[in-house]
GROMACS .gro file of C-alpha atoms in nm:
model
  400
    1MET     CA    1   2.981   4.834   1.060
    2ARG     CA    2   2.881   4.622   0.755
    3PRO     CA    3   3.226   4.448   0.725
    4LEU     CA    4   3.211   4.366   1.094
    5LEU     CA    5   2.870   4.197   1.061
    6LEU     CA    6   2.987   4.004   0.755
    7ALA     CA    7   3.293   3.875   0.938
    8LEU     CA    8   3.078   3.770   1.234
    9ALA     CA    9   2.837   3.576   1.007
   10LEU     CA   10   3.127   3.397   0.839
   11LEU     CA   11   3.276   3.308   1.177
   12LEU     CA   12   2.947   3.157   1.302
   13SER     CA   13   2.888   2.953   0.984
   14ALA     CA   14   3.241   2.813   0.965
   15PRO     CA   15   3.202   2.535   1.230
   16GLY     CA   16   2.887   2.395   1.068
   17SER     CA   17   3.043   2.397   0.722
   18SER     CA   18   3.360   2.230   0.842
   19ALA     CA   19   3.162   1.965   1.033
   20LEU     CA   20   2.951   1.887   0.726
   21ALA     CA   21   3.261   1.862   0.508
   22ALA     CA   22   3.426   1.635   0.765
   23GLU     CA   23   3.122   1.405   0.773
   24GLU     CA   24   3.115   1.383   0.392
   25SER     CA   25   3.485   1.299   0.382
   26THR     CA   26   3.451   1.025   0.645
   27TRP     CA   27   3.168   0.857   0.450
   28SER     CA   28   3.370   0.885   0.129
   29THR     CA   29   3.646   0.673   0.285
   30THR     CA   30   3.410   0.414   0.436
   31PHE     CA   31   3.361   0.201   0.123
   32PRO     CA   32   3.692   0.135  -0.061
   33ALA     CA   33   3.615   0.006  -0.409
   34GLU     CA   34   3.860  -0.284  -0.390
   35SER     CA   35   3.719  -0.404  -0.055
   36LEU     CA   36   3.359  -0.360  -0.171
   37ALA     CA   37   3.429  -0.576  -0.477
   38THR     CA   38   3.497  -0.877  -0.253
   39TRP     CA   39   3.140  -0.858  -0.117
   40LEU     CA   40   2.979  -0.858  -0.463
   41ASP     CA   41   2.919  -1.127  -0.726
   42ALA     CA   42   3.213  -1.247  -0.931
   43ALA     CA   43   3.057  -1.136  -1.261
   44PRO     CA   44   2.952  -0.774  -1.324
   45ALA     CA   45   2.583  -0.718  -1.247
   46ARG     CA   46   2.324  -0.439  -1.260
   47TYR     CA   47   2.254  -0.288  -0.917
   48LEU     CA   48   1.967  -0.081  -0.774
   49LEU     CA   49   2.084   0.111  -0.464
   50VAL     CA   50   1.802   0.202  -0.223
   51PRO     CA   51   1.865   0.418   0.088
   52ALA     CA   52   1.592   0.306   0.331
   53GLY     CA   53   1.465   0.475   0.645
   54ALA     CA   54   1.412   0.839   0.736
   55GLU     CA   55   1.581   1.087   0.503
   56SER     CA   56   1.886   1.263   0.651
   57PRO     CA   57   2.210   1.424   0.532
   58ALA     CA   58   2.405   1.128   0.671
   59LEU     CA   59   2.196   0.878   0.471
   60THR     CA   60   2.240   1.083   0.152
   61GLN     CA   61   2.618   1.103   0.201
   62ALA     CA   62   2.642   0.729   0.272
   63GLU     CA   63   2.437   0.655  -0.041
   64GLN     CA   64   2.660   0.874  -0.259
   65ALA     CA   65   2.977   0.719  -0.119
   66LEU     CA   66   2.847   0.363  -0.171
   67ALA     CA   67   2.729   0.443  -0.528
   68ALA     CA   68   3.071   0.585  -0.617
   69ALA     CA   69   3.243   0.277  -0.475
   70LEU     CA   70   3.010   0.047  -0.670
   71ARG     CA   71   3.093   0.219  -0.999
   72ALA     CA   72   3.465   0.203  -0.925
   73SER     CA   73   3.464  -0.160  -0.809
   74GLY     CA   74   3.449  -0.309  -1.159
   75LYS     CA   75   3.163  -0.536  -1.046
   76ALA     CA   76   2.873  -0.311  -1.152
   77SER     CA   77   2.770  -0.268  -1.514
   78LEU     CA   78   2.487  -0.037  -1.401
   79VAL     CA   79   2.410   0.152  -1.077
   80MET     CA   80   2.053   0.289  -1.052
   81ASP     CA   81   1.924   0.523  -0.781
   82ALA     CA   82   1.590   0.473  -0.605
   83GLN     CA   83   1.403   0.783  -0.726
   84ALA     CA   84   1.171   0.577  -0.947
   85LEU     CA   85   1.057   0.365  -0.649
   86GLY     CA   86   0.884   0.654  -0.478
   87PRO     CA   87   0.880   0.699  -0.098
   88VAL     CA   88   1.041   0.409   0.091
   89VAL     CA   89   1.069   0.568   0.436
   90ARG     CA   90   0.825   0.320   0.595
   91ALA     CA   91   0.883   0.030   0.354
   92ASP     CA   92   1.055  -0.289   0.472
   93ASP     CA   93   1.311  -0.479   0.266
   94ALA     CA   94   1.048  -0.714   0.123
   95THR     CA   95   0.843  -0.425  -0.018
   96ILE     CA   96   1.151  -0.248  -0.154
   97VAL     CA   97   1.277  -0.558  -0.337
   98GLN     CA   98   0.929  -0.629  -0.473
   99ARG     CA   99   0.909  -0.277  -0.620
  100GLY     CA  100   1.262  -0.299  -0.761
  101ALA     CA  101   1.199  -0.633  -0.933
  102GLY     CA  102   1.024  -0.452  -1.218
  103PHE     CA  103   1.338  -0.259  -1.316
  104PRO     CA  104   1.620  -0.385  -1.543
  105VAL     CA  105   1.851  -0.486  -1.258
  106ASP     CA  106   2.000  -0.808  -1.121
  107ARG     CA  107   2.057  -0.710  -0.758
  108VAL     CA  108   1.891  -0.472  -0.509
  109LEU     CA  109   2.112  -0.317  -0.239
  110VAL     CA  110   1.922  -0.187   0.065
  111LEU     CA  111   2.125   0.064   0.271
  112ARG     CA  112   2.017   0.146   0.627
  113LEU     CA  113   2.185   0.359   0.895
  114PHE     CA  114   2.172   0.279   1.268
  115PRO     CA  115   2.281   0.491   1.567
  116ASP     CA  116   2.590   0.421   1.773
  117ALA     CA  117   2.619   0.451   2.153
  118SER     CA  118   2.604   0.830   2.130
  119GLY     CA  119   2.281   0.820   1.926
  120GLU     CA  120   2.440   0.943   1.602
  121ALA     CA  121   2.368   0.744   1.282
  122THR     CA  122   2.718   0.619   1.198
  123GLN     CA  123   2.658   0.244   1.143
  124ALA     CA  124   2.575   0.139   0.787
  125VAL     CA  125   2.423  -0.203   0.710
  126VAL     CA  126   2.389  -0.311   0.345
  127THR     CA  127   2.184  -0.617   0.244
  128VAL     CA  128   2.203  -0.758  -0.110
  129TYR     CA  129   1.897  -0.927  -0.268
  130ASP     CA  130   1.830  -1.080  -0.607
  131THR     CA  131   1.513  -0.985  -0.793
  132ALA     CA  132   1.342  -1.304  -0.674
  133GLY     CA  133   1.367  -1.171  -0.317
  134GLN     CA  134   1.642  -1.404  -0.191
  135PRO     CA  135   1.924  -1.251   0.021
  136ARG     CA  136   2.264  -1.280  -0.149
  137GLY     CA  137   2.483  -1.135   0.123
  138ALA     CA  138   2.522  -0.852   0.370
  139PHE     CA  139   2.797  -0.637   0.519
  140SER     CA  140   2.829  -0.349   0.762
  141ALA     CA  141   3.069  -0.060   0.813
  142ALA     CA  142   3.118   0.233   1.049
  143ARG     CA  143   3.150   0.589   0.922
  144GLY     CA  144   3.515   0.679   0.871
  145THR     CA  145   3.635   0.317   0.908
  146ALA     CA  146   3.727   0.149   0.582
  147LEU     CA  147   3.522  -0.161   0.497
  148ALA     CA  148   3.733  -0.474   0.535
  149SER     CA  149   3.762  -0.722   0.249
  150ARG     CA  150   3.572  -1.048   0.282
  151THR     CA  151   3.799  -1.338   0.375
  152PRO     CA  152   3.701  -1.673   0.220
  153ALA     CA  153   3.662  -1.969   0.452
  154VAL     CA  154   3.976  -2.185   0.491
  155PRO     CA  155   3.918  -2.555   0.412
  156GLU     CA  156   3.988  -2.804   0.685
  157ARG     CA  157   4.305  -3.009   0.636
  158ASP     CA  158   4.369  -3.366   0.745
  159GLU     CA  159   4.718  -3.475   0.636
  160PRO     CA  160   4.676  -3.855   0.683
  161LYS     CA  161   4.348  -3.854   0.488
  162LEU     CA  162   4.403  -3.622   0.194
  163ALA     CA  163   4.140  -3.800  -0.011
  164GLU     CA  164   3.870  -3.705   0.242
  165GLN     CA  165   3.938  -3.332   0.267
  166LYS     CA  166   3.622  -3.126   0.300
  167VAL     CA  167   3.527  -2.878   0.030
  168PRO     CA  168   3.528  -2.525   0.176
  169GLU     CA  169   3.182  -2.385   0.227
  170ALA     CA  170   3.086  -2.042   0.099
  171PRO     CA  171   3.074  -1.776   0.374
  172LYS     CA  172   2.726  -1.739   0.515
  173PRO     CA  173   2.567  -1.395   0.483
  174ALA     CA  174   2.459  -1.201   0.788
  175PRO     CA  175   2.094  -1.233   0.899
  176ALA     CA  176   1.873  -1.039   0.657
  177ARG     CA  177   1.520  -0.901   0.673
  178PRO     CA  178   1.230  -1.114   0.547
  179ALA     CA  179   1.221  -1.146   0.168
  180PRO     CA  180   0.905  -1.053  -0.029
  181THR     CA  181   0.657  -1.316  -0.130
  182LYS     CA  182   0.799  -1.436  -0.462
  183PRO     CA  183   0.844  -1.776  -0.629
  184ALA     CA  184   1.152  -1.923  -0.460
  185LEU     CA  185   1.318  -2.256  -0.396
  186PRO     CA  186   1.234  -2.426  -0.066
  187SER     CA  187   1.458  -2.300   0.214
  188ASP     CA  188   1.455  -2.639   0.385
  189SER     CA  189   1.521  -2.974   0.223
  190SER     CA  190   1.238  -3.122   0.431
  191MET     CA  191   0.979  -2.892   0.267
  192ASP     CA  192   0.770  -3.049  -0.006
  193PRO     CA  193   0.783  -2.840  -0.328
  194VAL     CA  194   0.437  -2.962  -0.428
  195GLU     CA  195   0.293  -2.847  -0.096
  196GLN     CA  196   0.471  -2.513  -0.128
  197TYR     CA  197   0.330  -2.462  -0.477
  198GLU     CA  198  -0.023  -2.543  -0.359
  199LYS     CA  199   0.010  -2.269  -0.096
  200GLN     CA  200   0.150  -2.003  -0.331
  201TYR     CA  201  -0.016  -2.046  -0.672
  202ILE     CA  202  -0.277  -1.797  -0.796
  203GLY     CA  203  -0.630  -1.909  -0.890
  204PHE     CA  204  -0.961  -1.741  -0.973
  205ASP     CA  205  -1.322  -1.775  -0.860
  206ASP     CA  206  -1.597  -1.670  -1.103
  207PHE     CA  207  -1.924  -1.530  -0.968
  208LEU     CA  208  -2.245  -1.490  -1.169
  209GLU     CA  209  -2.556  -1.290  -1.078
  210VAL     CA  210  -2.863  -1.450  -1.238
  211ASN     CA  211  -3.221  -1.319  -1.258
  212THR     CA  212  -3.429  -1.591  -1.093
  213ARG     CA  213  -3.733  -1.508  -1.305
  214THR     CA  214  -3.574  -1.506  -1.650
  215ASN     CA  215  -3.256  -1.708  -1.570
  216ALA     CA  216  -3.059  -1.440  -1.751
  217VAL     CA  217  -2.706  -1.352  -1.638
  218VAL     CA  218  -2.715  -1.003  -1.489
  219SER     CA  219  -2.342  -0.960  -1.413
  220GLN     CA  220  -2.021  -1.158  -1.386
  221HIS     CA  221  -1.702  -1.084  -1.193
  222THR     CA  222  -1.377  -1.268  -1.116
  223VAL     CA  223  -1.192  -1.270  -0.783
  224PRO     CA  224  -0.827  -1.388  -0.763
  225TYR     CA  225  -0.700  -1.586  -0.465
  226GLU     CA  226  -0.373  -1.733  -0.338
  227GLY     CA  227  -0.315  -2.102  -0.270
  228LYS     CA  228  -0.538  -2.392  -0.184
  229PHE     CA  229  -0.678  -2.207   0.119
  230LYS     CA  230  -0.803  -1.935  -0.120
  231LYS     CA  231  -0.665  -1.628   0.051
  232PRO     CA  232  -0.837  -1.335  -0.131
  233LEU     CA  233  -0.606  -1.105  -0.331
  234GLU     CA  234  -0.815  -0.791  -0.296
  235GLY     CA  235  -0.732  -0.440  -0.413
  236ASP     CA  236  -0.371  -0.411  -0.530
  237ALA     CA  237  -0.264  -0.736  -0.359
  238PHE     CA  238  -0.286  -0.931  -0.686
  239TYR     CA  239  -0.056  -0.690  -0.871
  240GLN     CA  240   0.193  -0.696  -0.581
  241LYS     CA  241   0.183  -1.077  -0.586
  242VAL     CA  242   0.279  -1.096  -0.955
  243GLY     CA  243   0.546  -0.827  -0.906
  244ARG     CA  244   0.395  -0.553  -1.126
  245ALA     CA  245   0.472  -0.223  -0.953
  246ASP     CA  246   0.340  -0.028  -1.254
  247LEU     CA  247  -0.003  -0.188  -1.221
  248VAL     CA  248  -0.004  -0.115  -0.846
  249GLU     CA  249   0.051   0.255  -0.921
  250ALA     CA  250  -0.218   0.250  -1.192
  251TYR     CA  251  -0.467   0.091  -0.950
  252HIS     CA  252  -0.395   0.357  -0.687
  253GLY     CA  253  -0.439   0.633  -0.947
  254LYS     CA  254  -0.783   0.505  -1.049
  255MET     CA  255  -0.888   0.466  -0.686
  256THR     CA  256  -0.785   0.827  -0.621
  257LEU     CA  257  -0.990   0.947  -0.919
  258LYS     CA  258  -1.288   0.738  -0.805
  259THR     CA  259  -1.268   0.885  -0.454
  260VAL     CA  260  -1.232   1.247  -0.573
  261LEU     CA  261  -1.527   1.219  -0.812
  262GLY     CA  262  -1.738   1.060  -0.538
  263ILE     CA  263  -1.664   1.346  -0.297
  264VAL     CA  264  -1.726   1.614  -0.562
  265GLY     CA  265  -2.051   1.450  -0.675
  266ALA     CA  266  -2.185   1.411  -0.322
  267GLY     CA  267  -2.094   1.771  -0.239
  268ALA     CA  268  -2.264   1.905  -0.552
  269MET     CA  269  -2.578   1.701  -0.483
  270VAL     CA  270  -2.610   1.828  -0.123
  271GLY     CA  271  -2.519   2.184  -0.221
  272GLY     CA  272  -2.775   2.188  -0.505
  273ILE     CA  273  -3.053   2.070  -0.277
  274THR     CA  274  -2.961   2.338  -0.022
  275VAL     CA  275  -2.960   2.615  -0.287
  276GLY     CA  276  -3.296   2.499  -0.426
  277VAL     CA  277  -3.469   2.483  -0.088
  278LEU     CA  278  -3.338   2.821   0.027
  279GLY     CA  279  -3.428   2.983  -0.307
  280ALA     CA  280  -3.782   2.843  -0.306
  281ASN     CA  281  -3.844   2.979   0.046
  282ALA     CA  282  -3.697   3.326  -0.018
  283ASN     CA  283  -3.911   3.639  -0.068
  284GLN     CA  284  -4.218   3.486   0.096
  285ASP     CA  285  -4.360   3.823   0.215
  286LYS     CA  286  -4.702   3.890   0.061
  287GLU     CA  287  -4.890   4.213  -0.007
  288ASP     CA  288  -5.266   4.261   0.021
  289CYS     CA  289  -5.327   4.395  -0.329
  290PHE     CA  290  -5.698   4.466  -0.260
  291ALA     CA  291  -5.661   4.676   0.054
  292GLY     CA  292  -5.796   5.008  -0.074
  293ASN     CA  293  -5.553   5.034  -0.362
  294SER     CA  294  -5.638   5.191  -0.691
  295TYR     CA  295  -5.638   4.993  -1.011
  296GLU     CA  296  -5.286   5.101  -1.094
  297ASP     CA  297  -5.158   5.013  -0.745
  298THR     CA  298  -5.330   4.675  -0.756
  299SER     CA  299  -5.173   4.593  -1.096
  300ALA     CA  300  -4.828   4.693  -0.972
  301CYS     CA  301  -4.877   4.480  -0.660
  302PHE     CA  302  -4.956   4.173  -0.871
  303ASP     CA  303  -4.649   4.241  -1.091
  304ARG     CA  304  -4.425   4.247  -0.785
  305GLY     CA  305  -4.573   3.917  -0.668
  306PHE     CA  306  -4.506   3.755  -1.008
  307ASP     CA  307  -4.145   3.878  -1.004
  308ARG     CA  308  -4.090   3.725  -0.660
  309ALA     CA  309  -4.237   3.396  -0.779
  310LYS     CA  310  -4.009   3.395  -1.086
  311ARG     CA  311  -3.699   3.452  -0.871
  312ARG     CA  312  -3.799   3.168  -0.642
  313MET     CA  313  -3.852   2.933  -0.937
  314ALA     CA  314  -3.517   3.036  -1.091
  315ALA     CA  315  -3.333   2.968  -0.764
  316PHE     CA  316  -3.510   2.634  -0.726
  317GLY     CA  317  -3.424   2.538  -1.087
  318THR     CA  318  -3.057   2.633  -1.037
  319GLY     CA  319  -3.033   2.425  -0.722
  320LEU     CA  320  -3.206   2.132  -0.894
  321GLY     CA  321  -2.961   2.152  -1.187
  322ILE     CA  322  -2.656   2.152  -0.954
  323SER     CA  323  -2.800   1.859  -0.762
  324MET     CA  324  -2.865   1.656  -1.079
  325ALA     CA  325  -2.509   1.725  -1.202
  326GLY     CA  326  -2.374   1.605  -0.868
  327ILE     CA  327  -2.581   1.287  -0.891
  328GLY     CA  328  -2.439   1.226  -1.241
  329VAL     CA  329  -2.079   1.265  -1.119
  330LEU     CA  330  -2.150   1.039  -0.821
  331VAL     CA  331  -2.295   0.767  -1.046
  332ALA     CA  332  -1.991   0.793  -1.277
  333ALA     CA  333  -1.759   0.747  -0.977
  334VAL     CA  334  -1.949   0.435  -0.869
  335PHE     CA  335  -1.909   0.274  -1.211
  336ILE     CA  336  -1.533   0.347  -1.249
  337ASN     CA  337  -1.338   0.019  -1.247
  338PRO     CA  338  -1.013   0.074  -1.053
  339HIS     CA  339  -0.841  -0.231  -1.201
  340PRO     CA  340  -0.599  -0.142  -1.484
  341VAL     CA  341  -0.629  -0.483  -1.659
  342THR     CA  342  -0.918  -0.691  -1.790
  343PRO     CA  343  -1.006  -1.030  -1.636
  344HIS     CA  344  -0.840  -1.226  -1.917
  345GLU     CA  345  -0.523  -1.014  -1.887
  346ALA     CA  346  -0.519  -1.086  -1.513
  347ARG     CA  347  -0.538  -1.459  -1.590
  348GLU     CA  348  -0.240  -1.424  -1.826
  349LEU     CA  349  -0.038  -1.255  -1.551
  350ALA     CA  350  -0.132  -1.531  -1.306
  351ASP     CA  351  -0.038  -1.801  -1.559
  352GLY     CA  352   0.309  -1.650  -1.602
  353TYR     CA  353   0.351  -1.628  -1.224
  354ASN     CA  354   0.244  -1.991  -1.173
  355LYS     CA  355   0.482  -2.120  -1.442
  356LYS     CA  356   0.774  -1.931  -1.290
  357LEU     CA  357   0.682  -2.065  -0.947
  358GLN     CA  358   0.678  -2.422  -1.082
  359SER     CA  359   1.015  -2.370  -1.248
  360ASP     CA  360   1.174  -2.225  -0.933
  361LEU     CA  361   1.039  -2.512  -0.722
  362GLY     CA  362   1.160  -2.775  -0.971
  363LEU     CA  363   0.813  -2.887  -1.076
  364SER     CA  364   0.679  -2.977  -1.418
  365GLU     CA  365   0.372  -2.807  -1.569
  366ASP     CA  366   0.148  -3.080  -1.429
  367GLY     CA  367   0.277  -3.006  -1.077
  368LYS     CA  368   0.503  -3.311  -1.036
  369PRO     CA  369   0.871  -3.298  -0.930
  370VAL     CA  370   1.113  -3.313  -1.221
  371THR     CA  371   1.353  -3.609  -1.191
  372PRO     CA  372   1.701  -3.506  -1.306
  373ALA     CA  373   1.839  -3.713  -1.590
  374ARG     CA  374   2.106  -3.960  -1.486
  375PRO     CA  375   2.440  -3.915  -1.662
  376PRO     CA  376   2.528  -4.189  -1.912
  377THR     CA  377   2.726  -4.474  -1.767
  378SER     CA  378   3.086  -4.476  -1.882
  379ILE     CA  379   3.302  -4.787  -1.921
  380GLN     CA  380   3.679  -4.763  -1.912
  381ALA     CA  381   3.903  -5.059  -2.003
  382ARG     CA  382   4.278  -5.102  -1.996
  383VAL     CA  383   4.503  -5.385  -2.128
  384SER     CA  384   4.849  -5.437  -1.976
  385PRO     CA  385   5.114  -5.695  -2.072
  386VAL     CA  386   5.224  -5.935  -1.795
  387ILE     CA  387   5.565  -6.113  -1.812
  388ARG     CA  388   5.653  -6.383  -1.560
  389SER     CA  389   5.925  -6.644  -1.530
  390ASP     CA  390   5.693  -6.923  -1.633
  391GLY     CA  391   5.528  -6.737  -1.917
  392GLY     CA  392   5.336  -6.422  -1.996
  393GLY     CA  393   5.001  -6.279  -2.105
  394LEU     CA  394   4.767  -5.981  -2.107
  395LEU     CA  395   4.588  -5.829  -1.804
  396LEU     CA  396   4.247  -5.671  -1.872
  397SER     CA  397   4.116  -5.420  -1.613
  398GLY     CA  398   3.833  -5.172  -1.624
  399THR     CA  399   3.589  -4.947  -1.437
  400PHE     CA  400   3.210  -4.939  -1.480
   0.00000   0.00000   0.00000
């Protein structure tokens, strides 16, 4: 009987195993290394491969196949996985690239799977970004169908006017998702770099609280903002703006600690008050110690009353102690600063961001466009002998 059951279990599990193996093999042939190399930069670069969207066996197999092809393409000096980024199920491309910018990579590859007509996720779309958030290309492939090599554009030819042949343009990448907010060159020649800088730079507002009676400064705090319209960078928005994923995580950790301590402190305060009130009102039954009792009975009656009073006071004291401890924890939670950097360190981060933004927009440190230096003028001269029937001489010609 036991061999029969074992054979039946193996028979039922065989189709699922074979289907899974077939799916893995089809993804493994989807990204040939030599074809993938044509879609990457000419020079070897460091890549961060991020499988985005809901986790599934198909997405994992596609990621593994693409990573293996990247390593075999000869165009990747490093291929990192996305474990250090944390959950990216609901993150868009802009958020993913912004998180990946803090790692030692040159390019971020975002892999997404989309369903076909039957509803099965067999269509892979890969978008390539640089760490500044600009799309550098995109390609797509179907599971089991080998990715085709990219064909460069063919330059237009005009035989009678060879001198006016057009230079072939680089192939345009497929439409990509919005890039994260990072310092970048203007996407349109009509955009004013100065105006773009004024909308993206980081500034600070300082606020002072002064005692009106003594004119003494009570407190001081700094609030960062973005651009000339002073959009507030509250919470972790400042650290996301300057591209510091580590500081974003540190801010969230401190906020979690602040919230937990606040809940624990409030619970202890309410619980202590409840214990104290209930303890003070317990054992309220009284005896009439003078109702015909003897001296010994009267003395014992008073002793019992004192014991009940002591227990009530002990319960009230315990509740009061718990409540005071809860108030202390609650006050500590209120005074925890969730920001992982000091105000002057935040200004240093903003200064580095602003300088990079000016450099990317082609502006000098005073916010004015940098005029490219004109190349030195070259003069070429040539002397040729001229011989004619009536004489001869020298012909001087040149270009300026």
